[in-house]
Coordinates of N, CA and C in Angstrom, one line a residue:
X1 N -33.5 31.0 31.6 CA -32.4 30.5 30.6 C -31.6 28.9 30.5
X2 N -32.7 28.2 29.3 CA -31.9 27.0 29.3 C -30.8 26.9 28.0
X3 N -30.7 27.7 27.1 CA -30.2 26.9 26.5 C -29.2 28.2 25.7
X4 N -27.7 27.7 25.5 CA -27.5 29.2 24.4 C -26.4 28.3 23.1
X5 N -26.9 29.0 21.5 CA -26.1 27.9 21.2 C -25.1 29.0 20.1
X6 N -24.5 28.7 19.4 CA -24.0 29.4 18.7 C -23.4 29.1 17.5
X7 N -23.8 29.1 16.3 CA -24.2 29.3 14.5 C -22.7 30.7 14.4
X8 N -21.9 30.1 14.0 CA -20.8 31.7 13.7 C -21.2 33.0 13.8
X9 N -21.5 33.3 13.6 CA -22.0 35.0 14.9 C -22.3 34.8 14.7
X10 N -23.9 34.3 14.7 CA -25.6 34.0 15.0 C -25.7 33.3 16.2
X11 N -26.4 33.6 17.3 CA -26.4 33.1 18.9 C -27.6 33.5 19.2
X12 N -28.2 32.4 19.0 CA -29.3 32.4 20.3 C -30.0 31.8 21.8
X13 N -30.5 32.4 22.6 CA -31.0 31.8 23.4 C -32.4 31.5 24.1
X14 N -32.6 30.3 24.5 CA -34.0 30.1 25.1 C -34.6 31.2 26.5
X15 N -35.9 32.0 26.6 CA -36.3 31.6 27.6 C -37.3 32.0 28.7
X16 N -37.6 31.4 29.2 CA -38.8 30.3 29.5 C -39.0 32.5 30.1
X17 N -40.8 32.7 30.0 CA -40.8 33.7 30.9 C -41.9 34.7 30.8
X18 N -42.4 35.6 31.4 CA -43.4 36.9 30.4 C -42.1 37.9 30.0
X19 N -42.8 38.7 28.6 CA -42.2 39.8 28.1 C -41.0 40.1 28.8
X20 N -41.9 41.0 29.5 CA -40.8 42.0 30.6 C -39.4 41.0 31.3
X21 N -39.6 39.7 31.0 CA -38.6 39.3 31.5 C -37.6 39.1 30.0
X22 N -38.2 39.1 29.3 CA -37.2 39.6 27.4 C -36.3 40.5 28.2
X23 N -37.2 41.8 28.0 CA -36.4 43.4 27.9 C -35.6 43.3 29.1
X24 N -35.9 42.9 30.6 CA -35.8 42.9 31.4 C -33.8 42.3 31.1
X25 N -33.5 41.1 30.5 CA -32.9 40.3 30.3 C -31.4 41.3 29.3
X26 N -31.7 42.6 29.3 CA -31.3 43.4 28.0 C -31.0 44.7 29.4
X27 N -31.2 45.0 30.8 CA -31.7 46.6 31.1 C -30.7 46.2 32.2
X28 N -29.3 47.5 32.2 CA -28.7 46.9 33.3 C -29.1 47.8 34.3
X29 N -29.0 47.2 35.4 CA -29.4 47.3 36.8 C -28.1 48.2 37.6
X30 N -28.5 49.4 38.5 CA -27.3 50.1 39.1 C -25.8 49.6 38.5
X31 N -25.5 51.0 37.0 CA -25.1 50.8 36.9 C -23.3 49.1 35.9
X32 N -24.4 48.5 36.8 CA -23.1 46.7 35.7 C -24.3 46.5 34.3
X33 N -23.3 45.6 33.8 CA -23.2 44.9 32.4 C -24.8 44.7 33.3
X34 N -25.7 44.7 31.8 CA -27.1 43.4 31.8 C -26.1 42.3 30.9
X35 N -27.4 41.2 32.1 CA -27.3 39.9 31.9 C -27.5 39.1 30.8
X36 N -27.1 40.2 29.9 CA -27.2 39.6 28.5 C -25.9 39.5 27.7
X37 N -25.0 41.0 28.3 CA -23.7 40.7 28.0 C -22.9 39.6 27.8
X38 N -23.7 38.7 29.0 CA -22.2 37.6 28.5 C -22.9 36.4 26.8
X39 N -24.5 36.4 26.9 CA -24.3 35.9 25.3 C -24.3 37.2 24.7
X40 N -24.8 37.8 24.3 CA -25.2 39.1 23.5 C -24.1 39.9 23.6
X41 N -23.0 39.4 23.1 CA -21.8 41.3 24.0 C -22.2 42.1 23.0
X42 N -21.8 42.7 23.4 CA -22.2 44.0 22.3 C -23.2 45.2 22.1
X43 N -24.7 44.0 22.5 CA -25.7 44.1 21.7 C -26.9 45.2 23.0
X44 N -27.1 46.2 22.7 CA -27.6 47.0 24.2 C -29.1 46.8 24.3
X45 N -29.7 45.8 23.2 CA -31.0 46.2 22.8 C -31.5 45.0 22.1
X46 N -33.3 44.6 22.7 CA -33.6 43.4 21.8 C -35.3 44.4 21.5
X47 N -35.2 43.7 20.4 CA -36.8 43.8 19.6 C -37.7 42.8 19.7
X48 N -38.8 43.1 20.5 CA -39.8 41.9 21.0 C -40.5 41.7 19.4
X49 N -40.5 40.7 18.3 CA -41.7 41.2 17.9 C -42.0 39.6 18.0
X50 N -44.0 40.8 17.1 CA -44.9 40.1 17.3 C -45.5 38.8 16.9
X51 N -44.4 38.3 16.0 CA -44.6 36.8 15.6 C -45.2 36.3 16.3
X52 N -45.1 34.3 16.1 CA -45.7 33.5 17.1 C -44.6 32.3 15.9
X53 N -43.6 30.9 17.2 CA -43.7 30.3 16.3 C -44.2 28.4 16.7
X54 N -44.1 27.6 15.9 CA -44.5 26.7 16.5 C -42.6 25.8 16.6
X55 N -41.9 26.4 16.5 CA -40.9 25.4 17.1 C -39.4 26.1 16.5
X56 N -38.8 26.2 17.1 CA -37.3 26.5 17.6 C -36.3 26.8 16.3
X57 N -35.6 26.0 15.8 CA -35.8 26.0 14.5 C -36.6 26.8 13.7
X58 N -37.9 26.9 13.4 CA -38.8 27.8 12.3 C -38.4 29.5 12.9
X59 N -38.7 29.6 14.1 CA -37.6 30.6 15.1 C -36.6 31.0 14.5
X60 N -35.8 30.2 14.3 CA -34.2 30.5 14.5 C -34.3 31.2 13.3
X61 N -34.4 30.0 12.6 CA -34.4 30.8 10.7 C -34.7 32.1 10.4
X62 N -36.1 32.3 11.5 CA -36.9 33.8 10.6 C -36.0 35.0 11.6
X63 N -35.6 34.8 12.8 CA -34.4 36.3 13.2 C -33.3 35.4 12.4
X64 N -32.4 34.8 12.1 CA -31.6 34.9 11.3 C -31.6 35.7 9.9
X65 N -32.0 35.5 9.2 CA -32.5 35.9 7.8 C -33.1 37.8 8.4
X66 N -33.9 37.6 9.5 CA -34.2 39.2 9.9 C -33.2 39.9 10.8
X67 N -32.5 39.6 11.2 CA -31.7 40.5 12.1 C -30.2 41.3 10.9
X68 N -30.1 42.2 11.6 CA -28.4 42.7 10.6 C -27.3 42.4 11.7
X69 N -26.3 42.4 11.5 CA -24.6 42.3 12.3 C -24.6 42.9 12.7
X70 N -24.6 43.1 14.3 CA -23.9 44.5 14.7 C -24.9 45.1 15.2
X71 N -26.5 44.6 14.9 CA -28.0 45.4 15.1 C -28.4 45.2 17.0
X72 N -29.4 45.2 17.0 CA -30.3 44.6 17.8 C -31.0 43.1 17.5
X73 N -31.2 42.8 18.3 CA -31.5 41.1 18.6 C -33.3 41.4 19.1
X74 N -33.3 39.7 18.3 CA -34.7 39.9 18.1 C -35.0 39.1 19.2
X75 N -36.6 38.8 19.6 CA -37.0 38.4 20.2 C -38.9 37.5 20.0
X76 N -38.7 36.2 19.3 CA -40.1 35.8 19.3 C -40.6 34.7 20.1
X77 N -41.7 34.9 20.2 CA -42.6 33.7 21.5 C -42.7 32.1 20.4
X78 N -42.0 31.0 21.5 CA -42.0 30.1 20.9 C -43.0 29.3 22.2
X79 N -44.6 28.8 21.8 CA -45.2 28.3 22.9 C -45.5 29.6 24.0
X80 N -46.9 29.1 24.8 CA -46.6 29.8 25.5 C -46.4 31.1 26.7
X81 N -44.9 30.4 27.2 CA -44.4 31.3 27.9 C -43.0 31.4 27.6
X82 N -42.3 30.8 26.1 CA -41.7 30.3 25.9 C -41.0 30.7 25.0
X83 N -39.2 31.6 24.7 CA -38.8 33.0 23.3 C -37.4 32.5 23.3
X84 N -37.0 32.5 21.9 CA -36.4 32.3 21.8 C -35.4 33.7 21.3
X85 N -34.4 34.3 21.6 CA -33.8 35.3 21.4 C -31.9 34.9 20.4
X86 N -32.9 36.1 19.2 CA -31.0 35.5 18.5 C -30.3 36.8 18.5
X87 N -29.5 36.9 18.2 CA -28.5 38.6 17.3 C -27.3 38.0 16.6
X88 N -27.4 39.0 16.2 CA -26.0 39.0 14.9 C -24.8 39.0 15.5
X89 N -23.4 38.9 15.8 CA -22.4 39.0 16.5 C -22.0 39.9 15.3
X90 N -21.1 41.0 15.8 CA -20.1 41.8 14.7 C -18.5 41.0 16.3
X91 N -17.3 40.3 15.0 CA -16.6 39.8 15.7 C -15.6 41.1 15.4

């Protein structure tokens, strides 16, 4: 996990690793909160999308326009093992 930024209610996070790491970030183990809860409170699932982007700003703009407030998080690849996760948080 590299960086977390918040823009109003839209939150993004960069992760390095394979697709399984992205999915695992949202999975709870032994009845505890998933790791994603700290960055994406209230978001319980992630949709790993097939899109790939050359830059983080381009990927963030795509996710921000695609995702719905209070819905699932989305993840897109930015580079060979870099992922951008994003979600609209309801306040």
